[in-house]
Structure formats: C-alpha cells, structure tokens
PDB file of C-alpha atoms and ligand atoms in Angstrom:
ATOM      1  CA  UNK E  48      31.527 117.498 152.715  1.00  0.00           C
ATOM      2  CA  UNK E  49      32.440 115.828 156.050  1.00  0.00           C
ATOM      3  CA  UNK E  50      35.276 113.819 154.455  1.00  0.00           C
ATOM      4  CA  UNK E  51      36.404 116.930 152.641  1.00  0.00           C
ATOM      5  CA  UNK E  52      36.528 118.943 155.852  1.00  0.00           C
ATOM      6  CA  UNK E  53      38.450 116.240 157.655  1.00  0.00           C
ATOM      7  CA  UNK E  54      41.059 116.301 154.839  1.00  0.00           C
ATOM      8  CA  UNK E  55      41.205 120.113 155.076  1.00  0.00           C
ATOM      9  CA  UNK E  56      41.806 119.863 158.838  1.00  0.00           C
ATOM     10  CA  UNK E  57      44.813 117.603 158.151  1.00  0.00           C
ATOM     11  CA  UNK E  58      46.040 120.031 155.507  1.00  0.00           C
ATOM     12  CA  UNK E  59      45.705 122.889 158.024  1.00  0.00           C
ATOM     13  CA  UNK E  60      47.941 121.025 160.479  1.00  0.00           C
ATOM     14  CA  UNK E  61      50.587 120.362 157.827  1.00  0.00           C
ATOM     15  CA  UNK E  62      50.474 124.016 156.752  1.00  0.00           C
ATOM     16  CA  UNK E  63      50.853 125.226 160.348  1.00  0.00           C
ATOM     17  CA  UNK E  64      53.887 122.955 160.789  1.00  0.00           C
ATOM     18  CA  UNK E  65      55.490 124.302 157.598  1.00  0.00           C
ATOM     19  CA  UNK E  66      54.821 127.922 158.614  1.00  0.00           C
ATOM     20  CA  UNK E  67      56.588 127.283 161.908  1.00  0.00           C
ATOM     21  CA  UNK E  68      59.477 125.416 160.288  1.00  0.00           C
ATOM     22  CA  UNK E  69      60.147 128.008 157.568  1.00  0.00           C
ATOM     23  CA  UNK E  70      60.048 131.025 159.889  1.00  0.00           C
ATOM     24  CA  UNK E  71      62.204 129.233 162.441  1.00  0.00           C
ATOM     25  CA  UNK E  72      64.823 128.199 159.888  1.00  0.00           C
ATOM     26  CA  UNK E  73      64.940 131.724 158.420  1.00  0.00           C
ATOM     27  CA  UNK E  74      64.932 133.175 161.927  1.00  0.00           C
ATOM     28  CA  UNK E  75      62.540 135.831 160.629  1.00  0.00           C
ATOM     29  CA  UNK E  76      59.023 136.236 159.295  1.00  0.00           C
ATOM     30  CA  UNK E  77      55.523 136.544 160.714  1.00  0.00           C
ATOM     31  CA  UNK E  78      54.146 133.377 162.278  1.00  0.00           C
ATOM     32  CA  UNK E  79      51.200 134.930 164.189  1.00  0.00           C
ATOM     33  CA  UNK E  80      49.208 136.304 161.254  1.00  0.00           C
ATOM     34  CA  UNK E  81      50.192 133.348 159.062  1.00  0.00           C
ATOM     35  CA  UNK E  82      48.760 130.846 161.527  1.00  0.00           C
ATOM     36  CA  UNK E  83      45.503 132.800 161.815  1.00  0.00           C
ATOM     37  CA  UNK E  84      44.573 132.682 158.122  1.00  0.00           C
ATOM     38  CA  UNK E  85      45.186 128.998 157.314  1.00  0.00           C
ATOM     39  CA  UNK E  86      41.522 127.883 157.161  1.00  0.00           C
ATOM     40  CA  UNK E  87      40.581 130.988 155.156  1.00  0.00           C
ATOM     41  CA  UNK E  88      43.206 130.182 152.503  1.00  0.00           C
ATOM     42  CA  UNK E  89      42.308 126.496 152.340  1.00  0.00           C
ATOM     43  CA  UNK E  90      38.624 127.294 151.774  1.00  0.00           C
ATOM     44  CA  UNK E  91      39.495 129.865 149.141  1.00  0.00           C
ATOM     45  CA  UNK E  92      42.027 127.768 147.214  1.00  0.00           C
ATOM     46  CA  UNK E  93      40.421 124.335 147.612  1.00  0.00           C
ATOM     47  CA  UNK E  94      36.777 125.268 147.333  1.00  0.00           C
ATOM     48  CA  UNK E  95      35.831 128.803 146.403  1.00  0.00           C
ATOM     49  CA  UNK E  96      38.180 130.015 143.677  1.00  0.00           C
ATOM     50  CA  UNK E  97      37.668 128.701 140.159  1.00  0.00           C
ATOM     51  CA  UNK E  98      41.120 127.549 139.119  1.00  0.00           C
ATOM     52  CA  UNK E  99      40.216 125.638 135.884  1.00  0.00           C
ATOM     53  CA  UNK E 100      43.527 124.116 134.715  1.00  0.00           C
ATOM     54  CA  UNK E 101      45.513 125.548 137.629  1.00  0.00           C
ATOM     55  CA  UNK E 102      47.446 128.609 138.672  1.00  0.00           C
ATOM     56  CA  UNK E 103      48.744 129.343 135.162  1.00  0.00           C
ATOM     57  CA  UNK E 104      45.255 129.375 133.652  1.00  0.00           C
ATOM     58  CA  UNK E 105      44.427 132.978 132.657  1.00  0.00           C
ATOM     59  CA  UNK E 106      40.711 132.317 133.203  1.00  0.00           C
ATOM     60  CA  UNK E 107      41.196 131.598 136.908  1.00  0.00           C
ATOM     61  CA  UNK E 108      39.894 133.810 139.680  1.00  0.00           C
ATOM     62  CA  UNK E 109      42.385 136.246 141.260  1.00  0.00           C
ATOM     63  CA  UNK E 110      43.712 136.424 144.793  1.00  0.00           C
ATOM     64  CA  UNK E 111      45.501 139.353 146.411  1.00  0.00           C
ATOM     65  CA  UNK E 112      47.342 138.641 149.660  1.00  0.00           C
ATOM     66  CA  UNK E 113      47.108 142.200 150.921  1.00  0.00           C
ATOM     67  CA  UNK E 114      48.351 141.348 154.440  1.00  0.00           C
ATOM     68  CA  UNK E 115      51.359 140.008 152.556  1.00  0.00           C
ATOM     69  CA  UNK E 116      53.656 139.578 155.573  1.00  0.00           C
ATOM     70  CA  UNK E 117      51.572 136.466 156.369  1.00  0.00           C
ATOM     71  CA  UNK E 118      52.493 134.820 153.050  1.00  0.00           C
ATOM     72  CA  UNK E 119      54.185 131.823 154.744  1.00  0.00           C
ATOM     73  CA  UNK E 120      50.611 130.485 154.929  1.00  0.00           C
ATOM     74  CA  UNK E 121      50.343 130.595 151.125  1.00  0.00           C
ATOM     75  CA  UNK E 122      53.847 129.170 150.689  1.00  0.00           C
ATOM     76  CA  UNK E 123      52.875 126.315 153.030  1.00  0.00           C
ATOM     77  CA  UNK E 124      49.820 125.612 150.866  1.00  0.00           C
ATOM     78  CA  UNK E 125      51.887 125.648 147.669  1.00  0.00           C
ATOM     79  CA  UNK E 126      54.552 123.389 149.200  1.00  0.00           C
ATOM     80  CA  UNK E 127      51.885 120.908 150.217  1.00  0.00           C
ATOM     81  CA  UNK E 128      50.324 120.891 146.742  1.00  0.00           C
ATOM     82  CA  UNK E 129      53.654 120.535 144.933  1.00  0.00           C
ATOM     83  CA  UNK E 130      53.296 123.975 143.294  1.00  0.00           C
ATOM     84  CA  UNK E 131      56.593 124.675 145.059  1.00  0.00           C
ATOM     85  CA  UNK E 132      59.278 121.993 145.394  1.00  0.00           C
ATOM     86  CA  UNK E 133      59.556 120.661 148.945  1.00  0.00           C
ATOM     87  CA  UNK E 134      63.198 121.789 149.274  1.00  0.00           C
ATOM     88  CA  UNK E 135      62.163 125.404 148.600  1.00  0.00           C
ATOM     89  CA  UNK E 136      60.978 125.567 152.187  1.00  0.00           C
ATOM     90  CA  UNK E 137      64.649 126.145 153.074  1.00  0.00           C
ATOM     91  CA  UNK E 138      64.824 129.188 150.811  1.00  0.00           C
ATOM     92  CA  UNK E 139      62.252 131.303 152.677  1.00  0.00           C
ATOM     93  CA  UNK E 140      63.520 134.899 152.984  1.00  0.00           C
ATOM     94  CA  UNK E 141      66.882 133.998 151.381  1.00  0.00           C
ATOM     95  CA  UNK E 142      68.436 136.317 148.830  1.00  0.00           C
ATOM     96  CA  UNK E 143      67.397 135.476 145.258  1.00  0.00           C
ATOM     97  CA  UNK E 144      64.769 132.967 146.354  1.00  0.00           C
ATOM     98  CA  UNK E 145      61.191 132.861 145.014  1.00  0.00           C
ATOM     99  CA  UNK E 146      59.921 132.827 148.590  1.00  0.00           C
ATOM    100  CA  UNK E 147      60.562 136.340 149.808  1.00  0.00           C
ATOM    101  CA  UNK E 148      59.087 137.850 152.963  1.00  0.00           C
ATOM    102  CA  UNK E 149      56.343 139.224 150.720  1.00  0.00           C
ATOM    103  CA  UNK E 150      55.376 137.458 147.474  1.00  0.00           C
ATOM    104  CA  UNK E 151      56.650 138.875 144.209  1.00  0.00           C
ATOM    105  CA  UNK E 152      54.532 138.873 141.032  1.00  0.00           C
ATOM    106  CA  UNK E 153      56.422 137.359 138.091  1.00  0.00           C
ATOM    107  CA  UNK E 154      58.724 135.450 140.438  1.00  0.00           C
ATOM    108  CA  UNK E 155      56.529 133.760 143.045  1.00  0.00           C
ATOM    109  CA  UNK E 156      53.939 131.389 141.553  1.00  0.00           C
ATOM    110  CA  UNK E 157      50.221 132.144 142.114  1.00  0.00           C
ATOM    111  CA  UNK E 158      50.865 135.809 142.899  1.00  0.00           C
ATOM    112  CA  UNK E 159      48.728 138.519 141.337  1.00  0.00           C
ATOM    113  CA  UNK E 160      50.020 141.522 143.261  1.00  0.00           C
ATOM    114  CA  UNK E 161      53.138 142.564 145.208  1.00  0.00           C
ATOM    115  CA  UNK E 162      51.976 143.446 148.713  1.00  0.00           C
ATOM    116  CA  UNK E 163      54.017 145.006 151.530  1.00  0.00           C
ATOM    117  CA  UNK E 164      52.569 148.429 152.036  1.00  0.00           C
ATOM    118  CA  UNK E 165      49.387 147.579 153.900  1.00  0.00           C
ATOM    119  CA  UNK E 166      46.139 148.716 152.300  1.00  0.00           C
ATOM    120  CA  UNK E 167      47.427 148.895 148.747  1.00  0.00           C
ATOM    121  CA  UNK E 168      46.386 145.338 147.921  1.00  0.00           C
ATOM    122  CA  UNK E 169      42.786 146.238 148.690  1.00  0.00           C
ATOM    123  CA  UNK E 170      42.922 149.097 146.242  1.00  0.00           C
ATOM    124  CA  UNK E 171      44.634 146.929 143.594  1.00  0.00           C
ATOM    125  CA  UNK E 172      42.109 144.102 144.013  1.00  0.00           C
ATOM    126  CA  UNK E 173      39.239 146.573 143.703  1.00  0.00           C
ATOM    127  CA  UNK E 174      40.784 147.920 140.508  1.00  0.00           C
ATOM    128  CA  UNK E 175      41.182 144.389 139.135  1.00  0.00           C
ATOM    129  CA  UNK E 176      37.509 143.653 139.827  1.00  0.00           C
ATOM    130  CA  UNK E 177      36.515 146.896 138.105  1.00  0.00           C
ATOM    131  CA  UNK E 178      38.689 145.973 135.116  1.00  0.00           C
ATOM    132  CA  UNK E 179      37.023 142.570 134.785  1.00  0.00           C
ATOM    133  CA  UNK E 180      33.591 144.224 134.957  1.00  0.00           C
ATOM    134  CA  UNK E 181      34.543 146.738 132.245  1.00  0.00           C
ATOM    135  CA  UNK E 182      35.767 143.893 130.020  1.00  0.00           C
ATOM    136  CA  UNK E 183      32.627 141.889 130.867  1.00  0.00           C
ATOM    137  CA  UNK E 184      34.991 139.107 131.933  1.00  0.00           C
ATOM    138  CA  UNK E 185      33.944 136.342 134.294  1.00  0.00           C
ATOM    139  CA  UNK E 186      36.786 136.431 136.857  1.00  0.00           C
ATOM    140  CA  UNK E 187      36.131 137.025 140.532  1.00  0.00           C
ATOM    141  CA  UNK E 188      38.644 138.756 142.792  1.00  0.00           C
ATOM    142  CA  UNK E 189      39.389 137.907 146.429  1.00  0.00           C
ATOM    143  CA  UNK E 190      41.565 139.904 148.794  1.00  0.00           C
ATOM    144  CA  UNK E 191      42.805 138.988 152.268  1.00  0.00           C
ATOM    145  CA  UNK E 192      43.040 141.974 154.617  1.00  0.00           C
ATOM    146  CA  UNK E 193      44.337 142.186 158.195  1.00  0.00           C
ATOM    147  CA  UNK E 194      42.146 143.883 160.781  1.00  0.00           C
ATOM    148  CA  UNK E 195      45.103 146.108 161.669  1.00  0.00           C
ATOM    149  CA  UNK E 196      45.493 146.817 157.966  1.00  0.00           C
ATOM    150  CA  UNK E 197      41.830 147.871 157.848  1.00  0.00           C
ATOM    151  CA  UNK E 198      42.908 151.035 159.693  1.00  0.00           C
ATOM    152  CA  UNK E 199      44.605 152.271 156.502  1.00  0.00           C
ATOM    153  CA  UNK E 200      42.587 155.033 154.827  1.00  0.00           C
ATOM    154  CA  UNK E 201      43.138 153.545 151.371  1.00  0.00           C
ATOM    155  CA  UNK E 202      41.030 150.531 152.375  1.00  0.00           C
ATOM    156  CA  UNK E 203      37.966 152.721 152.817  1.00  0.00           C
ATOM    157  CA  UNK E 204      38.553 154.666 149.629  1.00  0.00           C
ATOM    158  CA  UNK E 205      38.715 151.346 147.770  1.00  0.00           C
ATOM    159  CA  UNK E 206      35.639 150.036 149.592  1.00  0.00           C
ATOM    160  CA  UNK E 207      33.592 153.079 148.559  1.00  0.00           C
ATOM    161  CA  UNK E 208      34.682 152.605 144.945  1.00  0.00           C
ATOM    162  CA  UNK E 209      33.717 148.916 145.124  1.00  0.00           C
ATOM    163  CA  UNK E 210      30.186 149.908 146.133  1.00  0.00           C
ATOM    164  CA  UNK E 211      29.996 152.801 143.684  1.00  0.00           C
ATOM    165  CA  UNK E 212      30.957 150.549 140.757  1.00  0.00           C
ATOM    166  CA  UNK E 213      28.685 147.706 141.964  1.00  0.00           C
ATOM    167  CA  UNK E 214      31.565 145.195 142.089  1.00  0.00           C
ATOM    168  CA  UNK E 215      29.694 141.999 142.889  1.00  0.00           C
ATOM    169  CA  UNK E 216      32.702 140.063 141.534  1.00  0.00           C
ATOM    170  CA  UNK E 217      34.791 141.222 144.523  1.00  0.00           C
ATOM    171  CA  UNK E 218      35.154 139.683 147.989  1.00  0.00           C
ATOM    172  CA  UNK E 219      37.132 141.161 150.865  1.00  0.00           C
ATOM    173  CA  UNK E 220      38.065 138.731 153.636  1.00  0.00           C
ATOM    174  CA  UNK E 221      39.165 140.446 156.836  1.00  0.00           C
ATOM    175  CA  UNK E 222      41.286 138.266 159.128  1.00  0.00           C
ATOM    176  CA  UNK E 223      39.872 139.537 162.428  1.00  0.00           C
ATOM    177  CA  UNK E 224      42.538 138.197 164.780  1.00  0.00           C
ATOM    178  CA  UNK E 225      42.273 141.336 166.918  1.00  0.00           C
ATOM    179  CA  UNK E 226      46.035 141.810 167.252  1.00  0.00           C
ATOM    180  CA  UNK E 227      48.453 143.717 165.076  1.00  0.00           C
ATOM    181  CA  UNK E 228      52.173 144.563 165.191  1.00  0.00           C
ATOM    182  CA  UNK E 229      52.675 145.718 168.770  1.00  0.00           C
ATOM    183  CA  UNK E 230      49.332 145.444 170.504  1.00  0.00           C
ATOM    184  CA  UNK E 231      45.650 144.777 170.034  1.00  0.00           C
ATOM    185  CA  UNK E 232      43.911 146.338 167.059  1.00  0.00           C
ATOM    186  CA  UNK E 233      41.477 147.982 169.480  1.00  0.00           C
ATOM    187  CA  UNK E 234      44.281 149.652 171.465  1.00  0.00           C
ATOM    188  CA  UNK E 235      46.276 150.814 168.450  1.00  0.00           C
ATOM    189  CA  UNK E 236      43.476 151.974 166.159  1.00  0.00           C
ATOM    190  CA  UNK E 237      39.974 151.080 167.248  1.00  0.00           C
ATOM    191  CA  UNK E 238      37.950 150.616 164.075  1.00  0.00           C
ATOM    192  CA  UNK E 239      34.622 150.345 165.852  1.00  0.00           C
ATOM    193  CA  UNK E 240      32.013 147.998 164.459  1.00  0.00           C
ATOM    194  CA  UNK E 241      33.351 146.831 161.078  1.00  0.00           C
ATOM    195  CA  UNK E 242      30.108 144.981 160.356  1.00  0.00           C
ATOM    196  CA  UNK E 243      28.091 148.193 160.633  1.00  0.00           C
ATOM    197  CA  UNK E 244      30.725 150.220 158.771  1.00  0.00           C
ATOM    198  CA  UNK E 245      30.800 147.916 155.746  1.00  0.00           C
ATOM    199  CA  UNK E 246      27.015 147.563 155.780  1.00  0.00           C
ATOM    200  CA  UNK E 247      26.577 151.332 155.956  1.00  0.00           C
ATOM    201  CA  UNK E 248      28.585 151.903 152.793  1.00  0.00           C
ATOM    202  CA  UNK E 249      26.682 149.201 150.921  1.00  0.00           C
ATOM    203  CA  UNK E 250      28.535 145.880 151.227  1.00  0.00           C
ATOM    204  CA  UNK E 251      26.969 142.462 151.635  1.00  0.00           C
ATOM    205  CA  UNK E 252      28.433 141.492 155.032  1.00  0.00           C
ATOM    206  CA  UNK E 253      29.064 138.116 156.682  1.00  0.00           C
ATOM    207  CA  UNK E 254      30.609 137.682 160.106  1.00  0.00           C
ATOM    208  CA  UNK E 255      31.853 134.214 160.983  1.00  0.00           C
ATOM    209  CA  UNK E 256      34.387 132.051 162.823  1.00  0.00           C
ATOM    210  CA  UNK E 257      37.370 132.090 160.452  1.00  0.00           C
ATOM    211  CA  UNK E 258      38.678 128.733 161.681  1.00  0.00           C
ATOM    212  CA  UNK E 259      35.387 126.945 160.965  1.00  0.00           C
ATOM    213  CA  UNK E 260      35.311 125.415 157.474  1.00  0.00           C
ATOM    214  CA  UNK E 261      31.515 124.990 157.398  1.00  0.00           C
ATOM    215  CA  UNK E 262      31.008 128.673 158.196  1.00  0.00           C
ATOM    216  CA  UNK E 263      33.625 129.724 155.654  1.00  0.00           C
ATOM    217  CA  UNK E 264      32.059 127.639 152.876  1.00  0.00           C
ATOM    218  CA  UNK E 265      28.600 128.998 153.714  1.00  0.00           C
ATOM    219  CA  UNK E 266      29.790 132.623 153.805  1.00  0.00           C
ATOM    220  CA  UNK E 267      31.613 132.330 150.472  1.00  0.00           C
ATOM    221  CA  UNK E 268      28.415 131.014 148.863  1.00  0.00           C
ATOM    222  CA  UNK E 269      26.584 134.282 149.569  1.00  0.00           C
ATOM    223  CA  UNK E 270      26.108 136.722 146.725  1.00  0.00           C
ATOM    224  CA  UNK E 271      23.958 139.737 146.050  1.00  0.00           C
ATOM    225  CA  UNK E 272      23.797 141.184 142.549  1.00  0.00           C
ATOM    226  CA  UNK E 273      25.375 144.631 142.375  1.00  0.00           C
ATOM    227  CA  UNK E 274      27.047 144.487 145.812  1.00  0.00           C
ATOM    228  CA  UNK E 275      30.637 143.737 146.829  1.00  0.00           C
ATOM    229  CA  UNK E 276      30.930 141.152 149.600  1.00  0.00           C
ATOM    230  CA  UNK E 277      32.983 141.255 152.796  1.00  0.00           C
ATOM    231  CA  UNK E 278      33.569 138.323 155.117  1.00  0.00           C
ATOM    232  CA  UNK E 279      34.630 139.342 158.624  1.00  0.00           C
ATOM    233  CA  UNK E 280      36.405 136.178 159.755  1.00  0.00           C
ATOM    234  CA  UNK E 281      37.116 136.032 163.480  1.00  0.00           C
ATOM    235  CA  UNK E 282      40.378 134.193 164.090  1.00  0.00           C
ATOM    236  CA  UNK E 283      43.105 133.765 166.682  1.00  0.00           C
ATOM    237  CA  UNK E 284      46.541 135.187 165.990  1.00  0.00           C
ATOM    238  CA  UNK E 285      49.099 132.377 166.390  1.00  0.00           C
ATOM    239  CA  UNK E 286      46.285 129.782 166.185  1.00  0.00           C
ATOM    240  CA  UNK E 287      47.341 126.289 167.250  1.00  0.00           C
ATOM    241  CA  UNK E 288      50.356 127.233 169.369  1.00  0.00           C
ATOM    242  CA  UNK E 289      49.319 128.107 172.932  1.00  0.00           C
ATOM    243  CA  UNK E 290      52.282 130.368 173.697  1.00  0.00           C
ATOM    244  CA  UNK E 291      51.708 132.343 170.486  1.00  0.00           C
ATOM    245  CA  UNK E 292      47.912 132.639 170.594  1.00  0.00           C
ATOM    246  CA  UNK E 293      46.682 136.223 170.946  1.00  0.00           C
ATOM    247  CA  UNK E 294      50.207 137.457 171.727  1.00  0.00           C
ATOM    248  CA  UNK E 295      51.509 140.336 169.619  1.00  0.00           C
ATOM    249  CA  UNK E 296      55.082 139.346 170.501  1.00  0.00           C
ATOM    250  CA  UNK E 297      54.729 136.617 167.832  1.00  0.00           C
ATOM    251  CA  UNK E 298      53.616 139.003 165.087  1.00  0.00           C
ATOM    252  CA  UNK E 299      57.079 139.280 163.573  1.00  0.00           C
ATOM    253  CA  UNK E 300      59.290 136.935 165.565  1.00  0.00           C
ATOM    254  CA  UNK E 301      60.390 133.427 164.632  1.00  0.00           C
ATOM    255  CA  UNK E 302      60.477 130.511 167.071  1.00  0.00           C
ATOM    256  CA  UNK E 303      63.927 129.244 168.093  1.00  0.00           C
ATOM    257  CA  UNK E 304      64.720 125.515 167.911  1.00  0.00           C
ATOM    258  CA  UNK E 305      63.298 124.742 171.346  1.00  0.00           C
ATOM    259  CA  UNK E 306      60.134 126.784 170.771  1.00  0.00           C
ATOM    260  CA  UNK E 307      59.725 125.167 167.348  1.00  0.00           C
ATOM    261  CA  UNK E 308      59.831 121.682 168.859  1.00  0.00           C
ATOM    262  CA  UNK E 309      57.154 122.634 171.415  1.00  0.00           C
ATOM    263  CA  UNK E 310      54.992 124.309 168.771  1.00  0.00           C
ATOM    264  CA  UNK E 311      55.177 121.393 166.320  1.00  0.00           C
ATOM    265  CA  UNK E 312      54.263 118.937 169.062  1.00  0.00           C
ATOM    266  CA  UNK E 313      51.173 120.962 169.951  1.00  0.00           C
ATOM    267  CA  UNK E 314      50.002 121.334 166.367  1.00  0.00           C
ATOM    268  CA  UNK E 315      50.625 117.697 165.507  1.00  0.00           C
ATOM    269  CA  UNK E 316      48.857 116.417 168.628  1.00  0.00           C
ATOM    270  CA  UNK E 317      45.835 118.711 168.376  1.00  0.00           C
TER     271      UNK E 317
HETATM  272  C1  TPP O 534      51.479 151.012 155.205  1.00  0.00           C
HETATM  273  C2  TPP O 534      52.153 150.120 156.193  1.00  0.00           C
HETATM  274  N1  TPP O 534      52.312 150.532 157.471  1.00  0.00           N
HETATM  275  C3  TPP O 534      52.919 149.743 158.366  1.00  0.00           C
HETATM  276  C4  TPP O 534      53.414 148.527 157.993  1.00  0.00           C
HETATM  277  C5  TPP O 534      54.147 147.674 159.012  1.00  0.00           C
HETATM  278  N2  TPP O 534      53.341 146.522 159.423  1.00  0.00           N
HETATM  279  C6  TPP O 534      53.572 145.296 158.926  1.00  0.00           C
HETATM  280  S1  TPP O 534      52.502 144.159 159.510  1.00  0.00           S
HETATM  281  C7  TPP O 534      51.730 145.297 160.494  1.00  0.00           C
HETATM  282  C8  TPP O 534      50.564 144.926 161.362  1.00  0.00           C
HETATM  283  C9  TPP O 534      49.449 144.361 160.563  1.00  0.00           C
HETATM  284  O1  TPP O 534      48.423 143.903 161.409  1.00  0.00           O
HETATM  285  P1  TPP O 534      47.221 143.107 160.777  1.00  0.00           P
HETATM  286  O2  TPP O 534      46.776 143.783 159.539  1.00  0.00           O
HETATM  287  O3  TPP O 534      46.211 142.928 161.848  1.00  0.00           O
HETATM  288  O4  TPP O 534      47.900 141.738 160.344  1.00  0.00           O
HETATM  289  P2  TPP O 534      47.882 140.305 161.064  1.00  0.00           P
HETATM  290  O5  TPP O 534      47.598 140.509 162.532  1.00  0.00           O
HETATM  291  O6  TPP O 534      46.781 139.546 160.436  1.00  0.00           O
HETATM  292  O7  TPP O 534      49.222 139.721 160.812  1.00  0.00           O
HETATM  293  C10 TPP O 534      52.297 146.564 160.325  1.00  0.00           C
HETATM  294  C11 TPP O 534      51.846 147.770 161.047  1.00  0.00           C
HETATM  295  C12 TPP O 534      53.247 148.134 156.646  1.00  0.00           C
HETATM  296  N3  TPP O 534      53.686 146.936 156.187  1.00  0.00           N
HETATM  297  N4  TPP O 534      52.603 148.929 155.774  1.00  0.00           N
END
C-alpha cells in the first residue's frame, strides 16, 4: 500500500499540473474545485471502482461527476492514463471538442451523466442505484457532490429516496472544501452539521481528510447492508497552489501565464 500511495501522490501532482495548464490555456474553467478533488478521484478510479476491462465495460461501476464544473480533474486523470490523447489537453472548452466545460455523455469518455445544473447528478445517481437494485445487478454508483451544491433541495430529496429504497450500492462523496462560487459555503448557505443531517436521515456516514489516501481507502471500505453511504471529505479549495487555496476568487478564474508558472513550480516542488 505504501508504494501504491507514493505513486498516487505523484499522479496527483501531474493531475494538478494538467488542471492548471488546461484552464490557463483555455483562459476559462474552474481550477479551485478541480484541485480540491484530485485525491478523491484517484482513490475512486484507481482503487475503489470495479472497472473490469475498462471504461467501456458495461459491468463496471458508475460515477457521476455532479459538481461537473470541476471536471478538469477527471480530464487530467484520463490524459494521464491515455484514455484521452495527450494533445487533447489543448482542446479544453473549445468548440466541438470532447472536453467541454462540463462532460458530455456519449461524447466524453467515462461519462455516465451530463452535469451542469448542480444537484441533478445526485438525483440521477440515486436513480441509477435504484435501477441496479431493481434489476438485481451488481453495479455500485458513486457521485461527487460539492458542499455548495449540497445546498440544493434536490440533493435532500434524493438522499431521502436513497434511504427509503435501502440503496447500499450508492456512495455520495461530498467535497467539503468550504468555499463555493463567491464566498464560503457557511456565509452563502450554512448547511449546519452535514454529518448529523445525513446520519439523521439514515445514511452510513464517514468524515475524513479528503487529501489523505489512507483515510479515503479506509472510508470507501465501509459498508452497511441496507444503508446508503456518504463520505464527507474535508479538502482545501485550490489545494497545492498557495495563492489559490481557500480563495473563492479562483472558483471560476483561470491563471494567466505568469500565475501558471508560479503555480506549476509550487506543485512540482511540493
Ligand atoms: C443549479 C445551479 N445553480 C447555480 C450554479 C452555478 N454554480 C456553478 S459552480 C457553483 C458553486 C459550487 O460550489 P461547490 O458545490 O462548493 O463546488 P466546488 O467548491 O467544489 O467547486 C455555482 C453556484 C449551477 N451550476 N447550478
């Protein structure tokens, strides 16, 4: 496991560099929330999800990127793994490209849902998990949610349904970076104690450091028959770049050439 984690840490650095490069070149996109979810995605894709023969395998587990504006993190993973050709990094947010600002099912590889309107991915993922249960199929469903996104009412409607239908094949991961579009999550829509809220409606709840691979692996291993699972993963928005960390200004702004050079240096030297 130690060797594995050291390789994942290197992968995380490469992904952070690609996130910064693609948003900078496009001069648009969402670096802050992309940088915060890198370790979550690596643990999911490299360890937790059963992929069998790869992303085209219909038996594989499903992933919904509900906070879809942060998809540069998934593109960076796919570029690193060769699922996307290296030169596609230059096509991010270009017209006609497979790498749009939000992923597009049927066009973007490894995409099970078209996100964009926050909250809807949670509902879709919950429906997918219910469908697999009804078919007595083996797939598990994972959905990545922003903590700002968790203020959407549809999230709680879906969560209640997940408990009602005993969807123990469903895992919500909340990227708890504490910052959303133009301020802190607490200032814009204080959600109170998410741990208690999810527990109260009947979820199995874990609360961890979302940049710590050991804690992520451990949390994903938890399961309780008949209960959906939520992992509240505490992260830092803009993780790895000091001038972006915790700063809402970098939610939806790309670094210019000078800022990119500074950011890459920091990530590479960390
Ligand atoms: C329904 C809906 N309302 C508003 C937006 C605009 N919007 C895009 S990202 C964002 C903030 C999301 O914050 P959070 O979920 O915390 O994401 P993260 O910080 O992880 O990037 C908002 C309000 C949207 N995409 N969908």
